[in-house]
mmCIF file of C-alpha atoms in Angstrom:
data_model
loop_
_atom_site.group_PDB
_atom_site.id
_atom_site.type_symbol
_atom_site.label_atom_id
_atom_site.label_comp_id
_atom_site.label_asym_id
_atom_site.label_seq_id
_atom_site.Cartn_x
_atom_site.Cartn_y
_atom_site.Cartn_z
ATOM 1 C CA GLY A 524 4.698 26.340 18.242
ATOM 2 C CA HIS A 525 4.628 23.033 16.331
ATOM 3 C CA GLN A 526 7.731 21.152 15.212
ATOM 4 C CA ARG A 527 7.713 20.758 11.439
ATOM 5 C CA THR A 528 9.989 19.036 8.975
ATOM 6 C CA TRP A 529 9.368 19.863 5.350
ATOM 7 C CA HIS A 530 10.707 20.002 1.828
ATOM 8 C CA ASN A 531 9.489 21.823 -1.254
ATOM 9 C CA GLY A 532 10.377 22.169 -4.893
ATOM 10 C CA GLY A 533 9.253 23.319 -8.278
ATOM 11 C CA ILE A 534 10.158 23.046 -11.953
ATOM 12 C CA ASN A 535 8.514 23.810 -15.291
ATOM 13 C CA GLY A 536 5.239 25.025 -13.798
ATOM 14 C CA PHE A 537 4.978 22.320 -11.119
ATOM 15 C CA GLY A 538 5.307 22.883 -7.386
ATOM 16 C CA SER A 539 5.259 20.674 -4.322
ATOM 17 C CA ASN A 540 5.483 20.667 -0.558
ATOM 18 C CA ILE A 541 5.569 17.872 1.995
ATOM 19 C CA SER A 542 5.196 18.983 5.600
ATOM 20 C CA ARG A 543 5.224 16.696 8.611
ATOM 21 C CA LEU A 544 4.224 18.070 11.984
ATOM 22 C CA VAL A 545 6.221 15.651 14.071
ATOM 23 C CA ASN A 546 4.398 15.898 17.396
ATOM 24 C CA ASP A 547 0.917 16.255 15.901
ATOM 25 C CA ASP A 548 0.770 13.035 13.873
ATOM 26 C CA LEU A 549 0.078 15.152 10.782
ATOM 27 C CA CYS A 550 1.516 14.984 7.278
ATOM 28 C CA ILE A 551 0.443 17.264 4.429
ATOM 29 C CA VAL A 552 1.422 16.720 0.797
ATOM 30 C CA ILE A 553 0.737 19.342 -1.850
ATOM 31 C CA LEU A 554 1.345 18.753 -5.556
ATOM 32 C CA GLY A 555 0.415 21.452 -8.056
ATOM 33 C CA ASN A 556 0.681 21.720 -11.802
ATOM 34 C CA ARG A 557 0.165 25.405 -12.431
ATOM 35 C CA TYR A 558 1.777 28.728 -11.642
ATOM 36 C CA PRO A 559 1.372 30.638 -9.568
ATOM 37 C CA ASN A 560 1.705 27.645 -7.328
ATOM 38 C CA SER A 561 1.539 28.421 -3.645
ATOM 39 C CA ALA A 562 2.193 24.912 -2.306
ATOM 40 C CA ASP A 563 4.059 26.245 0.758
ATOM 41 C CA ALA A 564 1.275 28.628 1.745
ATOM 42 C CA ILE A 565 -1.401 25.977 1.107
ATOM 43 C CA ALA A 566 0.439 23.440 3.293
ATOM 44 C CA LYS A 567 0.834 26.029 6.056
ATOM 45 C CA ASP A 568 -2.856 26.990 5.917
ATOM 46 C CA LEU A 569 -4.061 23.366 5.819
ATOM 47 C CA ALA A 570 -1.991 22.620 8.923
ATOM 48 C CA ALA A 571 -3.543 25.657 10.629
ATOM 49 C CA ILE A 572 -7.047 24.454 9.737
ATOM 50 C CA VAL A 573 -6.396 20.962 11.113
ATOM 51 C CA LEU A 574 -4.844 22.414 14.287
ATOM 52 C CA ASN A 575 -7.677 24.938 14.726
ATOM 53 C CA GLN A 576 -5.369 27.935 14.324
ATOM 54 C CA PRO A 577 -5.775 31.145 12.292
ATOM 55 C CA TYR A 578 -5.213 30.887 8.545
ATOM 56 C CA GLN A 579 -5.624 33.083 5.503
ATOM 57 C CA MET A 580 -7.804 32.232 2.538
ATOM 58 C CA PRO A 581 -6.142 32.822 -0.847
ATOM 59 C CA MET A 582 -7.221 36.039 -2.466
ATOM 60 C CA GLU A 583 -7.417 36.941 -6.100
ATOM 61 C CA ARG A 584 -5.113 39.767 -7.099
ATOM 62 C CA HIS A 585 -6.426 42.615 -9.208
ATOM 63 C CA GLU A 586 -4.208 44.714 -11.395
ATOM 64 C CA ILE A 587 -4.831 48.468 -11.366
ATOM 65 C CA ASP A 588 -4.327 50.862 -14.259
ATOM 66 C CA ALA A 589 -0.709 51.674 -14.916
ATOM 67 C CA VAL A 590 1.342 53.568 -12.353
ATOM 68 C CA SER A 591 2.964 56.682 -13.852
ATOM 69 C CA VAL A 592 6.419 56.343 -15.353
ATOM 70 C CA GLU A 593 7.659 59.073 -12.974
ATOM 71 C CA ILE A 594 6.689 56.954 -9.966
ATOM 72 C CA LEU A 595 8.030 53.740 -11.521
ATOM 73 C CA ASN A 596 11.376 55.481 -12.037
ATOM 74 C CA THR A 597 11.695 56.028 -8.266
ATOM 75 C CA TYR A 598 11.690 52.237 -7.792
ATOM 76 C CA LEU A 599 14.524 51.485 -10.255
ATOM 77 C CA GLY A 600 17.773 50.120 -8.882
ATOM 78 C CA GLU A 601 19.306 47.215 -7.023
ATOM 79 C CA TYR A 602 18.020 45.902 -3.696
ATOM 80 C CA LYS A 603 20.210 43.630 -1.555
ATOM 81 C CA LEU A 604 18.301 40.704 -0.056
ATOM 82 C CA SER A 605 21.492 39.012 1.179
ATOM 83 C CA PRO A 606 25.223 39.195 0.406
ATOM 84 C CA THR A 607 24.660 36.913 -2.600
ATOM 85 C CA THR A 608 21.114 37.806 -3.662
ATOM 86 C CA THR A 609 20.018 41.041 -5.300
ATOM 87 C CA PHE A 610 16.727 42.144 -6.808
ATOM 88 C CA THR A 611 17.229 44.378 -9.839
ATOM 89 C CA ILE A 612 14.224 46.555 -10.620
ATOM 90 C CA SER A 613 14.121 47.925 -14.171
ATOM 91 C CA ARG A 614 11.538 49.365 -16.530
ATOM 92 C CA GLU A 615 10.507 48.324 -20.031
ATOM 93 C CA ASP A 616 8.199 50.984 -21.471
ATOM 94 C CA LYS A 617 5.508 51.379 -18.789
ATOM 95 C CA LYS A 618 6.160 47.966 -17.202
ATOM 96 C CA LEU A 619 8.177 47.407 -14.036
ATOM 97 C CA MET A 620 10.451 44.356 -14.169
ATOM 98 C CA LEU A 621 12.088 42.296 -11.406
ATOM 99 C CA GLN A 622 15.177 40.133 -11.809
ATOM 100 C CA ARG A 623 16.563 38.130 -8.910
ATOM 101 C CA THR A 624 20.221 37.099 -9.034
ATOM 102 C CA GLY A 625 20.591 34.095 -11.354
ATOM 103 C CA GLN A 626 16.982 34.209 -12.594
ATOM 104 C CA PRO A 627 15.226 35.671 -15.640
ATOM 105 C CA LYS A 628 13.305 38.966 -15.588
ATOM 106 C CA PHE A 629 9.620 38.921 -14.696
ATOM 107 C CA GLU A 630 6.994 41.611 -14.968
ATOM 108 C CA LEU A 631 5.607 43.171 -11.790
ATOM 109 C CA TYR A 632 1.875 43.956 -11.924
ATOM 110 C CA PRO A 633 0.602 46.934 -9.882
ATOM 111 C CA GLU A 634 -2.176 46.470 -7.339
ATOM 112 C CA ALA A 635 -1.497 49.855 -5.679
ATOM 113 C CA GLU A 636 1.016 52.648 -6.238
ATOM 114 C CA THR A 637 3.687 50.961 -4.081
ATOM 115 C CA LYS A 638 2.436 47.345 -4.181
ATOM 116 C CA PHE A 639 3.047 44.880 -6.996
ATOM 117 C CA PHE A 640 2.651 41.155 -7.589
ATOM 118 C CA LEU A 641 4.077 38.490 -9.862
ATOM 119 C CA LYS A 642 2.032 36.080 -11.944
ATOM 120 C CA VAL A 643 4.728 33.403 -12.408
ATOM 121 C CA VAL A 644 4.807 32.702 -8.663
ATOM 122 C CA ASP A 645 2.564 33.742 -5.790
ATOM 123 C CA ALA A 646 4.744 36.616 -4.591
ATOM 124 C CA LYS A 647 4.296 40.282 -3.688
ATOM 125 C CA ILE A 648 6.623 43.281 -3.646
ATOM 126 C CA GLU A 649 6.028 46.485 -1.706
ATOM 127 C CA PHE A 650 8.300 49.501 -2.100
ATOM 128 C CA VAL A 651 9.033 51.248 1.207
ATOM 129 C CA LYS A 652 9.788 54.970 1.504
ATOM 130 C CA ASP A 653 11.762 56.772 4.209
ATOM 131 C CA ASP A 654 10.508 59.836 6.101
ATOM 132 C CA ASN A 655 11.547 62.059 3.177
ATOM 133 C CA GLY A 656 9.503 60.022 0.678
ATOM 134 C CA LYS A 657 12.525 58.376 -0.961
ATOM 135 C CA VAL A 658 12.354 54.647 -1.713
ATOM 136 C CA ASN A 659 14.924 52.885 0.491
ATOM 137 C CA SER A 660 13.853 49.215 0.508
ATOM 138 C CA LEU A 661 11.356 46.683 -0.686
ATOM 139 C CA LYS A 662 9.414 43.973 1.093
ATOM 140 C CA PHE A 663 9.322 40.640 -0.725
ATOM 141 C CA GLU A 664 6.616 38.187 0.323
ATOM 142 C CA ILE A 665 6.388 34.610 -0.900
ATOM 143 C CA GLY A 666 4.913 31.510 0.717
ATOM 144 C CA GLY A 667 3.738 33.469 3.745
ATOM 145 C CA ASN A 668 7.277 34.706 4.492
ATOM 146 C CA THR A 669 8.338 38.351 4.177
ATOM 147 C CA ARG A 670 11.910 39.578 3.766
ATOM 148 C CA VAL A 671 13.278 43.087 3.342
ATOM 149 C CA ALA A 672 15.838 44.067 0.703
ATOM 150 C CA GLN A 673 17.698 47.376 1.121
ATOM 151 C CA LYS A 674 18.146 49.640 -1.889
ATOM 152 C CA ASP A 675 21.776 50.245 -2.888
ATOM 153 C CA LYS A 676 22.613 53.932 -2.884
#
């Protein structure tokens, strides 16, 4: 309900966000020098604090023991986020890997059987199953925003 203009960026382990809430006389600048860097989420939560709105405190992620290879294999494949962006999920030994179009591969760390997180950025992946128990999509959350990518058949 608040008009916001903003810009963000990141390179070589650094991240930034500048957010200006135009009608609230509020400007937030976040500069970070480590990954995962959640400058967007921090700016959003700081604005919520100032405006006395709900916000979420950052939480530490905890990796669980390895998920079985049989279960990991059900997640393998390509997931379409948009016509030009695909997530490719692959496996290297007992590790699940994610590669977004035009980016390098990164390891996904399990926090539950269907929920994983990245350490290079503050992002989460959840594999979604249909009524028959077959994986048909994934939810990708980063910076407080969640998008769904459909699994290619």
